[in-house]
Short mmCIF file of C-alpha atoms in Angstrom, two decimals:
data_model
loop_
_atom_site.label_atom_id
_atom_site.label_comp_id
_atom_site.label_asym_id
_atom_site.label_seq_id
_atom_site.Cartn_x
_atom_site.Cartn_y
_atom_site.Cartn_z
CA MET A 1 -24.71 -9.83 -0.46
CA ASP A 2 -26.30 -6.57 -1.51
CA LEU A 3 -24.08 -3.52 -1.62
CA ARG A 4 -25.05 0.01 -0.58
CA ASN A 5 -27.20 0.55 -3.64
CA GLY A 6 -28.78 -2.92 -3.57
CA PHE A 7 -26.66 -4.31 -6.43
CA ASP A 8 -25.73 -7.98 -5.93
CA ILE A 9 -22.17 -8.36 -7.27
CA LYS A 10 -21.97 -12.00 -6.20
CA ARG A 11 -24.50 -13.09 -8.80
CA TYR A 12 -22.14 -11.88 -11.56
CA ILE A 13 -19.26 -14.10 -10.42
CA ARG A 14 -19.13 -17.48 -12.12
CA THR A 15 -17.96 -20.57 -10.22
CA ILE A 16 -16.04 -23.17 -12.21
CA PRO A 17 -15.69 -26.48 -10.35
CA ASP A 18 -12.45 -28.48 -10.45
CA TYR A 19 -10.33 -25.73 -12.00
CA PRO A 20 -7.33 -25.58 -12.13
CA ARG A 21 -7.36 -28.96 -10.37
CA PRO A 22 -9.93 -31.31 -8.83
CA GLY A 23 -11.58 -30.01 -5.67
CA VAL A 24 -11.00 -26.32 -6.40
CA MET A 25 -13.98 -24.04 -6.97
CA PHE A 26 -12.55 -21.28 -9.18
CA ARG A 27 -14.27 -17.91 -8.71
CA ASP A 28 -14.20 -16.32 -12.15
CA ILE A 29 -14.70 -12.55 -12.29
CA THR A 30 -14.58 -12.29 -16.10
CA THR A 31 -18.39 -12.45 -16.07
CA LEU A 32 -18.43 -9.55 -13.60
CA LEU A 33 -16.00 -7.55 -15.73
CA SER A 34 -18.03 -8.12 -18.90
CA SER A 35 -21.17 -6.72 -17.27
CA LEU A 36 -21.42 -2.95 -17.65
CA HIS A 37 -23.29 -2.63 -14.37
CA GLY A 38 -21.33 -5.33 -12.55
CA PHE A 39 -17.94 -3.87 -13.43
CA ARG A 40 -19.03 -0.35 -12.51
CA ALA A 41 -20.51 -1.51 -9.20
CA ALA A 42 -17.35 -3.46 -8.32
CA VAL A 43 -15.05 -0.51 -9.07
CA ASP A 44 -17.29 1.93 -7.24
CA GLU A 45 -17.50 -0.31 -4.17
CA LEU A 46 -13.74 -0.94 -4.15
CA ALA A 47 -13.04 2.80 -4.39
CA TRP A 48 -15.81 4.16 -2.17
CA PRO A 49 -14.14 3.69 1.26
CA PHE A 50 -11.04 5.51 -0.01
CA LEU A 51 -12.57 8.57 -1.69
CA LYS A 52 -11.25 10.88 1.04
CA ALA A 53 -8.27 8.78 2.13
CA GLU A 54 -4.76 10.14 1.82
CA ILE A 55 -3.52 7.79 -0.88
CA GLY A 56 -0.94 8.64 -3.52
CA TYR A 57 -1.13 5.45 -5.56
CA VAL A 58 -3.16 2.36 -6.26
CA ALA A 59 -1.08 -0.78 -6.83
CA GLY A 60 -2.60 -3.70 -8.72
CA ILE A 61 -1.35 -7.27 -8.80
CA GLU A 62 -1.05 -8.98 -12.18
CA ALA A 63 -3.34 -9.69 -13.95
CA ARG A 64 -6.90 -9.03 -12.79
CA GLY A 65 -5.57 -6.52 -10.27
CA PHE A 66 -4.45 -4.43 -13.25
CA ILE A 67 -8.00 -4.19 -14.55
CA LEU A 68 -9.56 -3.40 -11.19
CA GLY A 69 -6.68 -1.37 -9.78
CA GLY A 70 -6.40 0.80 -12.88
CA ALA A 71 -10.11 1.57 -12.74
CA VAL A 72 -9.95 2.30 -8.99
CA ALA A 73 -6.92 4.57 -9.51
CA HIS A 74 -8.84 6.45 -12.22
CA THR A 75 -11.90 6.77 -9.97
CA LEU A 76 -9.78 8.08 -7.08
CA GLY A 77 -7.70 10.35 -9.32
CA ARG A 78 -4.45 8.63 -8.33
CA GLY A 79 -1.51 7.04 -10.09
CA PHE A 80 -1.35 3.31 -10.78
CA ILE A 81 1.56 0.97 -9.97
CA PRO A 82 1.69 -2.44 -11.65
CA ILE A 83 3.02 -5.34 -9.60
CA ARG A 84 4.05 -8.03 -12.05
CA LYS A 85 5.43 -11.52 -12.30
CA LYS A 86 9.22 -11.74 -12.51
CA GLY A 87 10.83 -10.57 -15.73
CA LYS A 88 7.92 -8.57 -17.16
CA LEU A 89 8.91 -4.97 -16.30
CA PRO A 90 11.36 -3.10 -18.55
CA SER A 91 13.28 -0.93 -16.10
CA ARG A 92 15.22 -1.58 -12.87
CA VAL A 93 13.05 -3.61 -10.48
CA ILE A 94 12.89 -4.85 -6.94
CA GLY A 95 11.37 -8.24 -6.21
CA GLN A 96 9.77 -10.23 -3.46
CA ASP A 97 9.60 -14.02 -3.26
CA TYR A 98 6.56 -15.81 -1.86
CA ALA A 99 5.64 -19.42 -1.25
CA LEU A 100 3.31 -21.41 -3.45
CA GLU A 101 1.90 -24.86 -2.78
CA TYR A 102 4.41 -26.27 -5.25
CA GLY A 103 7.41 -23.93 -4.85
CA VAL A 104 8.39 -20.27 -4.84
CA ASP A 105 7.42 -17.43 -7.15
CA THR A 106 8.51 -13.79 -7.39
CA ILE A 107 6.67 -10.55 -8.01
CA GLU A 108 8.35 -7.29 -8.99
CA MET A 109 7.73 -3.59 -9.37
CA HIS A 110 9.86 -0.80 -10.72
CA ALA A 111 12.43 0.29 -8.16
CA ASP A 112 11.36 3.93 -8.51
CA ALA A 113 7.58 3.31 -8.38
CA VAL A 114 7.24 3.88 -4.63
CA THR A 115 9.38 6.13 -2.47
CA LYS A 116 9.64 6.66 1.26
CA GLY A 117 6.36 7.83 2.75
CA ASP A 118 4.16 7.09 -0.28
CA ARG A 119 0.72 5.85 0.77
CA VAL A 120 -0.59 2.99 -1.37
CA LEU A 121 -3.89 1.13 -1.76
CA LEU A 122 -3.35 -2.46 -2.93
CA VAL A 123 -6.06 -3.94 -5.20
CA ASP A 124 -6.65 -7.43 -6.57
CA ASP A 125 -9.61 -9.56 -7.53
CA LEU A 126 -9.40 -12.20 -4.80
CA ILE A 127 -7.76 -12.87 -1.44
CA ALA A 128 -7.24 -16.59 -0.77
CA THR A 129 -4.17 -17.66 1.22
CA GLY A 130 -2.67 -14.18 1.13
CA GLY A 131 0.67 -15.24 -0.35
CA THR A 132 0.74 -12.91 -3.34
CA ALA A 133 -0.91 -9.98 -1.54
CA GLY A 134 1.43 -10.42 1.43
CA ALA A 135 4.43 -10.37 -0.90
CA ALA A 136 3.08 -7.21 -2.59
CA ILE A 137 2.76 -5.54 0.83
CA ASP A 138 6.34 -6.53 1.67
CA LEU A 139 7.52 -5.21 -1.70
CA ILE A 140 5.83 -1.82 -1.19
CA ARG A 141 7.21 -1.57 2.34
CA LYS A 142 10.69 -2.53 1.12
CA SER A 143 10.54 0.63 -1.02
CA GLY A 144 9.58 2.76 1.98
CA GLY A 145 5.89 2.95 1.10
CA GLU A 146 2.97 2.48 3.45
CA VAL A 147 0.11 0.17 2.49
CA VAL A 148 -2.99 2.04 3.66
CA SER A 149 -5.34 -0.85 2.89
CA ALA A 150 -5.86 -3.82 0.60
CA ALA A 151 -9.11 -4.15 -1.36
CA PHE A 152 -10.48 -7.24 -3.09
CA VAL A 153 -13.71 -8.18 -4.83
CA ILE A 154 -13.70 -11.70 -3.31
CA ASP A 155 -12.58 -13.14 0.03
CA LEU A 156 -12.20 -16.88 0.60
CA PRO A 157 -12.21 -16.68 4.43
CA GLU A 158 -11.54 -20.39 5.01
CA LEU A 159 -8.09 -19.95 3.43
CA GLY A 160 -7.15 -17.21 5.91
CA GLY A 161 -5.53 -14.67 3.59
CA ALA A 162 -7.40 -11.62 4.89
CA ALA A 163 -6.47 -12.57 8.45
CA LYS A 164 -2.79 -12.82 7.44
CA LEU A 165 -2.88 -9.33 5.95
CA LYS A 166 -4.51 -7.98 9.10
CA GLU A 167 -1.68 -9.59 11.11
CA LYS A 168 0.70 -7.50 8.97
CA GLY A 169 -1.21 -4.42 10.13
CA VAL A 170 -3.08 -3.88 6.85
CA LYS A 171 -6.80 -3.10 6.78
CA VAL A 172 -8.71 -5.34 4.37
CA HIS A 173 -11.78 -4.34 2.36
CA THR A 174 -13.70 -7.04 0.46
CA LEU A 175 -16.99 -6.95 -1.41
CA VAL A 176 -18.18 -10.58 -1.23
CA SER A 177 -17.06 -13.84 0.32
CA PHE A 178 -17.42 -17.45 -0.76
CA GLU A 179 -17.14 -20.47 1.50
CA GLY A 180 -14.85 -23.24 0.35
CA HIS A 181 -11.85 -23.06 -1.93
#
């Protein structure tokens, strides 16, 4: 897929077969991040649709969402909110559980990070089943914030995550998609 300026981000994403378990095709963005032009193109394309949007914050999901979300927040001139795994933030937090294939996990953010009426753009590297992103949306809404949109470098459409976020009323912006898991 060529982006507006003809730059093909997809060619900078490495596929690692059978990781973390047999049958999974892991889409690794570290090769994209290590490319000066690839990283810049990804950040620009994630931020571009929101240059004039009324957004107060960009929230990024641990860990690759920190890298991308921080860069998008800088590009948009907005604050950044980290959404982390349980037990990693130093101040008072609120949490949201979400289902995994093998159990339940929890993400957290500082209780004072988002207040009523704050408009937030959620950023992460990949949308698969939508579990983590859906929990992040619930967490932001629990604080009174509004998720304006969710932006991802990669969509795995067969896993249905983007559709689940749209069912929650959240617009989804992705740069590339890969078939399969």
